[in-house]
Amino acid sequence: MKAETFSRKYGIDIERIRADFPILKRQIKPGIPLVYLDSAASSQKPSAVIDAMSEYYRNHHANIHRAVHTLAEEATGMYEAARAKIAACIAAQPEEIVFTRNATEAINLVAQSWGRTHLKAGDRILLSEMEHHSNLVPWQILAKDRDLQLDFIPLTGSGELDLDACETLLGRGPKLVALTQMSNVLGTIVPIREIVRSAHRAGARLLVDAAQAASHMAIDVLDLDADFMAISSHKMCGPTGIGALYGKTEVLRDMPPFLGGGDMIRKVDWRSFEPNDLPYIFEAGTPAIAEAVGWGAAVDYLTAIGFEAIHRHETDIAAYAMESLREMPGLTVLGPEPSKRGGVVSFTLEGIHPHDIAQILDSYGIAVRAGHHCAMPLHTRLGLSATTRASFYLYSTFEEVDALAAGLRKVRAIFA
Ligand code: C6P
């Protein structure tokens, strides 16, 4: 399979997409082009995003929601327009989108605000064995503070959630189920829609950690019927420093403020305050305005290409990578078959530490991530301390997979 297949099959032109990302022209050393296979950690940014942020700072910047001068009105309009774009991208209403610093902060917001209000000693939270630390540690903090019980849906041998065990654990009556929609290590796509329905039947609220999923597939929160969803801009071609919590209006209305300060109030006196409306009640202080504008531009960019096409392209690339890497002696790919995963391929190479692999690949311009990928318990469960991860996005090519395979052959030769 070659890059042109992508254009023919999905109606988009990979070369034109790559031309939109200035950094992809970078040489890591003279004559050694960048092969960026670390998009699951953070995606690269197209000119449309860089330009939108630059235009904002050059011509429109002021603080928002505070003044009536022209710049303040323009900045406020641009910030709220970005919120509307992000809401539309996941089929939500603008007031259901709370801007946060990242997906991690969105999950912490739910833990600290909803969790402290609605959970009491002995209540259970159901997580899974494939959670990122961001969807684990906030619940551990809350569990310690409130004397809660954490349960974990186990994995099957192929790295999927054991859905029978999930039903059994739902029978214990958790108040909240918090799950990733796509594993950042195994690549597994979780059948979240079905689990939401089971969780609701069991009387639980459901939080989706869509930090990975939102960049790779179309999401419709109405169809999913999830109560909360956490997303991050920087994984979907937008800038760092901004993410969002989606919450159903009636659920968000039943939550106290997370942080106190400017903009989250309607009225303040010496001893009390009246909170602002949704979503501002959860946005204390001056927010990341240029970042919101950049994220809005990223959503426009991805939407114009189409999430379906992006997802299919990544699945094809992941399948090709799995096929290529599996031929290599001593190499084990983690996670399920290509049809059940996104564009993430983690692997081990017998006798060679992932950090050595990543360092040698870097000398050939190939950027991969090595380590526990912020999922230490998952690695422990798999009997591993670290893995090497190649991750793909809309700009990844089959030739880059070939470069990875060639790089890994060199790694093996060095350690032979
Ligand atoms: N995973 C990775 O290399 P933030 O950092 O808040 O934008 O996203 C946190 C997060 C939450 N859930 C999942 C499933 C994730 O993959 C991540 C981020 C990156 O895998 C950085 S550790």
Coordinates of C-alpha atoms and ligand atoms in Angstrom, one line a residue:
M1 CA 0.0 0.0 0.0
K2 CA 1.3 3.4 -0.9
A3 CA 0.3 7.0 0.0
E4 CA -1.6 7.5 -3.3
T5 CA -4.0 4.7 -2.2
F6 CA -5.1 7.1 0.5
S7 CA -6.1 9.8 -2.0
R8 CA -8.0 7.4 -4.2
K9 CA -9.8 5.5 -1.4
Y10 CA -10.8 8.3 0.8
G11 CA -10.9 11.3 -1.5
I12 CA -8.1 13.2 0.2
D13 CA -4.6 14.0 -0.9
I14 CA -1.9 13.1 1.5
E15 CA 0.8 15.2 -0.2
R16 CA -1.4 18.3 0.1
I17 CA -2.2 17.5 3.7
R18 CA 1.6 17.2 4.5
A19 CA 2.2 20.5 2.8
D20 CA -0.1 22.1 5.3
F21 CA 2.2 21.1 8.2
P22 CA 5.4 23.2 8.1
I23 CA 7.2 21.1 10.6
L24 CA 7.0 18.0 8.4
K25 CA 9.6 19.6 6.1
R26 CA 12.1 19.7 9.0
Q27 CA 15.3 17.8 8.8
I28 CA 16.4 16.4 12.1
K29 CA 20.0 16.5 10.9
P30 CA 21.3 17.6 7.5
G31 CA 19.9 15.2 5.0
I32 CA 17.8 13.3 7.6
P33 CA 14.1 14.2 7.3
L34 CA 11.8 14.0 10.2
V35 CA 9.6 10.9 10.4
Y36 CA 7.1 11.9 13.1
L37 CA 5.5 8.9 14.7
D38 CA 4.6 10.4 18.0
S39 CA 1.2 12.0 17.3
A40 CA -0.5 10.2 20.1
A41 CA 1.7 12.2 22.5
S42 CA 0.9 15.4 20.6
S43 CA 0.0 16.0 17.0
Q44 CA 1.7 18.6 14.7
K45 CA 0.0 21.8 13.7
P46 CA -1.1 22.9 10.2
S47 CA -0.5 26.5 9.0
A48 CA -4.2 27.2 9.4
V49 CA -3.8 26.9 13.2
I50 CA -0.5 28.7 13.5
D51 CA -1.9 31.6 11.3
A52 CA -5.2 31.8 13.2
M53 CA -3.3 32.3 16.5
S54 CA -0.9 34.8 14.9
E55 CA -3.7 36.8 13.4
Y56 CA -5.5 36.8 16.8
Y57 CA -2.4 38.2 18.5
R58 CA -1.5 40.6 15.7
N59 CA -5.0 42.2 15.3
H60 CA -7.5 41.2 17.9
H61 CA -6.1 40.5 21.4
A62 CA -7.7 41.8 24.6
N63 CA -9.1 40.1 27.7
I64 CA -12.6 38.6 27.2
H65 CA -16.0 39.0 28.9
R66 CA -14.7 42.2 30.7
A67 CA -14.7 45.3 28.5
V68 CA -16.8 47.0 25.9
H69 CA -14.0 48.3 23.7
T70 CA -13.6 46.9 20.1
L71 CA -10.7 44.6 20.8
A72 CA -12.4 43.1 23.8
E73 CA -15.6 42.5 21.8
E74 CA -13.6 40.9 19.0
A75 CA -11.6 38.7 21.3
T76 CA -14.7 37.6 23.1
G77 CA -16.5 36.8 19.9
M78 CA -13.5 34.7 18.6
Y79 CA -13.3 32.8 21.9
E80 CA -17.0 32.0 21.9
A81 CA -17.0 31.1 18.2
A82 CA -14.2 28.6 19.0
R83 CA -16.4 27.1 21.8
A84 CA -19.3 26.8 19.3
K85 CA -17.0 25.0 16.8
I86 CA -15.7 22.5 19.4
A87 CA -19.2 21.9 20.6
A88 CA -20.5 21.3 17.1
C89 CA -17.5 18.9 16.4
I90 CA -18.9 16.5 19.1
A91 CA -22.6 17.4 18.6
A92 CA -22.8 19.2 21.9
Q93 CA -24.3 22.6 22.9
P94 CA -21.8 25.5 23.5
E95 CA -22.8 25.8 27.2
E96 CA -21.9 22.1 27.7
I97 CA -18.3 22.8 26.7
V98 CA -16.1 24.0 29.6
F99 CA -12.6 25.1 28.5
T100 CA -9.9 23.6 30.7
R101 CA -6.1 23.3 30.3
N102 CA -6.2 19.8 28.9
A103 CA -8.1 16.5 29.2
T104 CA -6.4 15.9 32.5
E105 CA -7.8 19.0 34.0
A106 CA -11.3 18.1 32.7
I107 CA -11.2 14.8 34.5
N108 CA -9.9 16.4 37.7
L109 CA -12.7 18.9 37.4
V110 CA -15.3 16.1 37.5
A111 CA -13.5 14.3 40.3
Q112 CA -13.2 17.5 42.5
S113 CA -16.6 19.0 41.7
W114 CA -19.0 16.2 40.8
G115 CA -17.2 13.6 42.8
R116 CA -17.0 15.5 46.1
T117 CA -20.7 16.5 45.8
H118 CA -22.2 13.1 44.8
L119 CA -19.9 10.4 46.2
K120 CA -19.8 9.2 49.8
A121 CA -17.9 6.6 51.8
G122 CA -18.2 3.1 50.4
D123 CA -19.3 4.3 46.9
R124 CA -17.6 2.6 43.9
I125 CA -16.0 3.9 40.8
L126 CA -15.5 1.6 37.8
L127 CA -12.3 2.1 35.7
S128 CA -10.4 -0.3 33.4
E129 CA -7.0 -1.8 33.3
M130 CA -6.0 0.3 30.3
E131 CA -6.5 3.7 31.8
H132 CA -4.0 6.5 31.4
H133 CA -2.8 8.1 34.7
S134 CA -5.0 11.1 33.9
N135 CA -8.1 8.8 34.3
L136 CA -6.7 7.0 37.3
V137 CA -4.8 9.3 39.7
P138 CA -7.7 11.8 40.1
W139 CA -10.0 9.0 41.2
Q140 CA -7.3 7.6 43.5
I141 CA -7.0 11.1 45.2
L142 CA -10.8 11.3 45.5
A143 CA -11.0 7.6 46.8
K144 CA -8.5 8.3 49.5
D145 CA -10.2 11.5 50.6
R146 CA -13.8 10.1 50.5
D147 CA -13.1 6.4 51.3
L148 CA -14.4 5.1 47.9
Q149 CA -13.7 1.8 46.2
L150 CA -12.1 1.5 42.8
D151 CA -12.8 -1.5 40.6
F152 CA -11.1 -2.3 37.3
I153 CA -12.5 -3.9 34.2
P154 CA -9.9 -6.5 33.2
L155 CA -8.4 -6.9 29.7
T156 CA -8.8 -10.0 27.5
G157 CA -5.7 -11.6 26.0
S158 CA -6.0 -9.5 22.9
G159 CA -6.0 -6.2 24.8
E160 CA -9.7 -5.5 24.7
L161 CA -12.1 -4.9 27.6
D162 CA -13.6 -8.0 29.0
L163 CA -17.3 -7.1 28.6
D164 CA -18.6 -10.0 30.6
A165 CA -16.5 -8.9 33.5
C166 CA -17.7 -5.3 32.9
E167 CA -21.3 -6.5 33.4
T168 CA -20.4 -8.3 36.6
L169 CA -18.6 -5.2 38.0
L170 CA -21.6 -3.0 37.0
G171 CA -23.6 -5.4 39.2
R172 CA -21.7 -4.0 42.2
G173 CA -23.5 -0.7 41.6
P174 CA -20.8 1.9 40.9
K175 CA -21.9 5.5 40.9
L176 CA -19.4 6.4 38.2
V177 CA -17.8 4.6 35.3
A178 CA -14.8 6.4 33.8
L179 CA -13.2 4.8 30.7
T180 CA -10.9 5.7 27.9
Q181 CA -12.5 5.5 24.4
M182 CA -9.1 4.6 22.9
S183 CA -6.1 3.2 24.7
N184 CA -2.9 5.3 24.1
V185 CA -0.8 2.1 24.5
L186 CA -2.8 -0.8 23.0
G187 CA -4.7 1.3 20.4
T188 CA -7.8 -0.5 21.4
I189 CA -11.1 1.3 20.6
V190 CA -13.6 0.6 23.4
P191 CA -17.3 -0.1 22.5
I192 CA -18.2 2.9 24.6
R193 CA -21.7 3.4 23.3
E194 CA -22.7 -0.1 24.5
I195 CA -21.0 0.4 27.9
V196 CA -22.7 3.8 28.4
R197 CA -26.1 2.0 28.0
S198 CA -25.1 -0.8 30.5
A199 CA -23.7 1.8 32.9
H200 CA -26.9 3.8 32.8
R201 CA -29.0 0.7 33.3
A202 CA -26.9 0.1 36.4
G203 CA -27.6 3.6 37.6
A204 CA -24.1 5.0 37.1
R205 CA -22.9 8.2 35.4
L206 CA -20.3 7.6 32.7
L207 CA -17.2 9.7 31.9
V208 CA -15.4 9.1 28.6
D209 CA -11.7 10.0 28.4
A210 CA -11.6 10.9 24.7
A211 CA -8.1 12.4 24.8
Q212 CA -7.1 10.0 22.1
A213 CA -10.4 9.2 20.4
A214 CA -11.5 12.8 19.7
S215 CA -8.6 13.3 17.3
H216 CA -9.1 10.2 15.4
M217 CA -12.8 9.5 14.9
A218 CA -16.1 11.3 14.6
I219 CA -17.8 11.7 18.0
D220 CA -21.4 12.4 18.7
V221 CA -22.1 12.9 22.4
L222 CA -25.8 12.8 21.9
D223 CA -25.6 9.4 20.3
L224 CA -23.1 8.1 22.9
D225 CA -25.3 9.6 25.7
A226 CA -22.2 9.9 27.9
D227 CA -22.5 12.2 30.9
F228 CA -19.0 13.6 30.7
M229 CA -16.2 13.7 28.1
A230 CA -12.7 15.0 28.4
I231 CA -10.7 16.1 25.3
S232 CA -7.4 17.9 24.6
S233 CA -6.7 20.4 21.7
H234 CA -3.1 19.5 21.2
K235 CA -3.8 15.9 20.1
M236 CA -6.2 17.2 17.4
C237 CA -3.9 19.6 15.5
G238 CA -4.6 22.4 17.9
P239 CA -2.3 24.2 20.4
T240 CA -1.2 23.0 23.8
G241 CA -2.7 24.6 26.9
I242 CA -6.3 24.1 26.2
G243 CA -8.8 21.2 26.5
A244 CA -12.4 20.8 27.3
L245 CA -14.9 19.0 29.5
Y246 CA -18.2 18.2 27.9
G247 CA -21.0 17.6 30.4
K248 CA -24.7 17.2 30.0
T249 CA -26.4 20.4 31.0
E250 CA -28.4 18.9 33.8
V251 CA -25.3 17.2 35.2
L252 CA -23.1 20.3 35.0
R253 CA -25.9 22.4 36.7
D254 CA -25.7 20.1 39.7
M255 CA -22.0 20.7 40.3
P256 CA -20.3 23.4 42.4
P257 CA -17.5 25.5 41.0
F258 CA -14.1 23.9 40.7
L259 CA -11.9 27.0 41.0
G260 CA -12.9 30.5 42.3
G261 CA -11.9 33.8 40.8
G262 CA -12.8 36.3 38.1
D263 CA -15.4 35.5 35.4
M264 CA -17.0 32.5 37.3
I265 CA -19.2 34.8 39.4
R266 CA -22.2 37.0 38.8
K267 CA -22.0 38.9 42.0
V268 CA -19.6 38.9 45.0
D269 CA -19.8 40.5 48.5
W270 CA -17.4 40.1 51.4
R271 CA -18.6 36.7 52.5
S272 CA -20.3 35.1 49.6
F273 CA -20.7 35.0 45.8
E274 CA -23.4 34.2 43.3
P275 CA -22.0 31.9 40.6
N276 CA -22.1 32.6 36.9
D277 CA -24.1 30.6 34.3
L278 CA -22.8 27.5 32.5
P279 CA -20.1 27.1 31.3
Y280 CA -18.5 30.2 32.8
I281 CA -19.0 29.0 36.4
F282 CA -16.2 26.5 35.7
E283 CA -13.8 29.0 33.9
A284 CA -12.2 31.1 36.6
G285 CA -9.6 33.7 35.6
T286 CA -8.3 34.8 32.2
P287 CA -8.5 31.7 29.9
A288 CA -6.3 30.5 27.0
I289 CA -7.9 32.8 24.4
A290 CA -5.5 32.5 21.5
E291 CA -5.4 28.7 22.1
A292 CA -9.2 28.5 21.9
V293 CA -9.0 30.4 18.6
G294 CA -6.3 28.0 17.4
W295 CA -8.3 25.0 18.5
G296 CA -11.3 26.3 16.6
A297 CA -9.2 26.6 13.4
A298 CA -7.9 23.0 14.0
V299 CA -11.5 21.7 14.2
D300 CA -12.4 23.5 11.0
Y301 CA -9.3 21.9 9.4
L302 CA -10.1 18.4 10.5
T303 CA -13.8 18.7 9.8
A304 CA -13.1 19.8 6.2
I305 CA -11.0 16.7 5.7
G306 CA -13.5 14.5 7.5
F307 CA -13.0 12.3 10.6
E308 CA -14.2 9.2 8.9
A309 CA -11.5 9.5 6.2
I310 CA -8.8 10.3 8.9
H311 CA -9.8 7.3 11.0
R312 CA -9.8 4.9 7.9
H313 CA -6.4 6.2 6.9
E314 CA -4.9 5.6 10.3
T315 CA -6.4 2.2 10.5
D316 CA -4.8 1.3 7.2
I317 CA -1.5 2.7 8.3
A318 CA -1.7 0.8 11.6
A319 CA -2.6 -2.4 9.8
Y320 CA 0.4 -1.9 7.4
A321 CA 2.7 -1.2 10.4
M322 CA 1.5 -4.4 12.2
E323 CA 2.0 -6.4 9.1
S324 CA 5.5 -5.0 8.5
L325 CA 6.7 -5.2 12.1
R326 CA 5.4 -8.7 12.9
E327 CA 7.8 -10.1 10.2
M328 CA 10.7 -9.0 12.4
P329 CA 12.2 -11.7 14.6
G330 CA 11.7 -11.0 18.4
L331 CA 9.2 -8.2 17.8
T332 CA 5.8 -8.4 19.6
V333 CA 3.0 -6.0 18.8
L334 CA 0.6 -5.3 21.7
G335 CA -3.1 -4.9 21.3
P336 CA -6.0 -6.1 19.1
E337 CA -6.3 -6.6 15.4
P338 CA -6.3 -3.5 13.1
S339 CA -10.1 -3.3 12.8
K340 CA -10.4 -2.8 16.6
R341 CA -7.8 -0.1 17.0
G342 CA -6.8 3.4 16.1
G343 CA -3.4 4.6 14.8
V344 CA -1.3 3.5 17.7
V345 CA 1.1 0.5 17.5
S346 CA 3.2 -0.3 20.7
F347 CA 5.7 -3.1 20.6
T348 CA 8.6 -4.8 22.3
L349 CA 11.8 -6.0 20.7
E350 CA 13.3 -9.0 22.6
G351 CA 16.4 -8.1 24.6
I352 CA 16.5 -4.4 23.6
H353 CA 15.3 -1.6 25.9
P354 CA 12.7 0.7 24.4
H355 CA 14.8 3.8 25.3
D356 CA 17.7 2.4 23.3
I357 CA 15.3 1.7 20.4
A358 CA 13.9 5.2 20.5
Q359 CA 17.4 6.8 20.8
I360 CA 18.7 4.9 17.8
L361 CA 15.6 5.6 15.7
D362 CA 16.0 9.3 16.5
S363 CA 19.5 9.2 15.0
Y364 CA 17.6 8.3 11.7
G365 CA 15.1 11.1 12.2
I366 CA 12.3 8.8 13.4
A367 CA 10.4 10.1 16.4
V368 CA 8.7 7.4 18.5
R369 CA 7.8 7.3 22.2
A370 CA 9.4 4.9 24.7
G371 CA 8.5 4.2 28.3
H372 CA 5.2 3.5 30.1
H373 CA 3.3 6.1 28.2
C374 CA 1.6 7.3 31.5
A375 CA 0.0 3.9 31.9
M376 CA 2.3 2.2 34.5
P377 CA -0.4 -0.1 35.9
L378 CA -1.3 -1.3 32.4
H379 CA 2.4 -2.1 31.7
T380 CA 2.6 -3.9 35.1
R381 CA -0.5 -5.9 34.2
L382 CA 1.2 -6.9 30.9
G383 CA 4.4 -7.9 32.7
L384 CA 6.4 -5.1 31.0
S385 CA 8.2 -2.0 32.4
A386 CA 8.2 -0.2 29.1
T387 CA 7.3 -0.4 25.4
T388 CA 8.1 1.5 22.2
R389 CA 5.1 3.2 20.5
A390 CA 4.7 4.4 17.0
S391 CA 1.6 6.5 16.5
F392 CA 0.0 7.8 13.3
Y393 CA -2.2 10.7 12.2
L394 CA -3.7 12.1 9.0
Y395 CA -0.3 13.2 7.7
S396 CA 1.4 9.8 8.3
T397 CA 2.5 7.8 5.2
F398 CA 3.2 4.2 4.4
E399 CA 6.7 5.2 3.5
E400 CA 7.2 6.4 7.1
V401 CA 6.2 2.9 8.2
D402 CA 8.8 1.5 5.8
A403 CA 11.4 3.9 7.4
L404 CA 10.4 2.7 10.9
A405 CA 10.8 -1.0 9.8
A406 CA 14.2 -0.2 8.2
G407 CA 15.2 1.7 11.4
L408 CA 14.3 -1.2 13.6
R409 CA 16.3 -3.6 11.4
K410 CA 19.3 -1.3 12.1
V411 CA 18.5 -1.3 15.8
R412 CA 18.6 -5.1 15.7
A413 CA 21.8 -5.2 13.8
I414 CA 23.5 -2.9 16.4
F415 CA 22.4 -5.2 19.3
A416 CA 23.1 -8.5 17.4
Ligands
C6P1 N1 -1.5 10.8 26.4 C1 0.5 10.0 25.3 O1 1.7 10.1 24.9 P1 -3.5 15.6 28.4 O2 -2.0 15.4 28.7 O3 -4.3 16.1 29.5 O4 -3.7 16.4 27.1 O5 -4.0 14.2 28.0 C2 -4.0 13.2 29.0 C3 -4.4 11.8 28.4 C4 -5.5 11.3 28.9 N2 -6.0 10.1 28.4 C5 -5.3 9.4 27.4 C6 -5.9 8.2 26.9 C7 -4.2 10.0 26.9 O6 -3.5 9.3 25.9 C8 -3.7 11.2 27.4 C9 -2.4 11.8 26.9 C10 -0.2 11.2 25.8 O7 -0.1 8.9 25.3 C11 0.7 12.0 26.7 S1 1.0 11.2 28.3

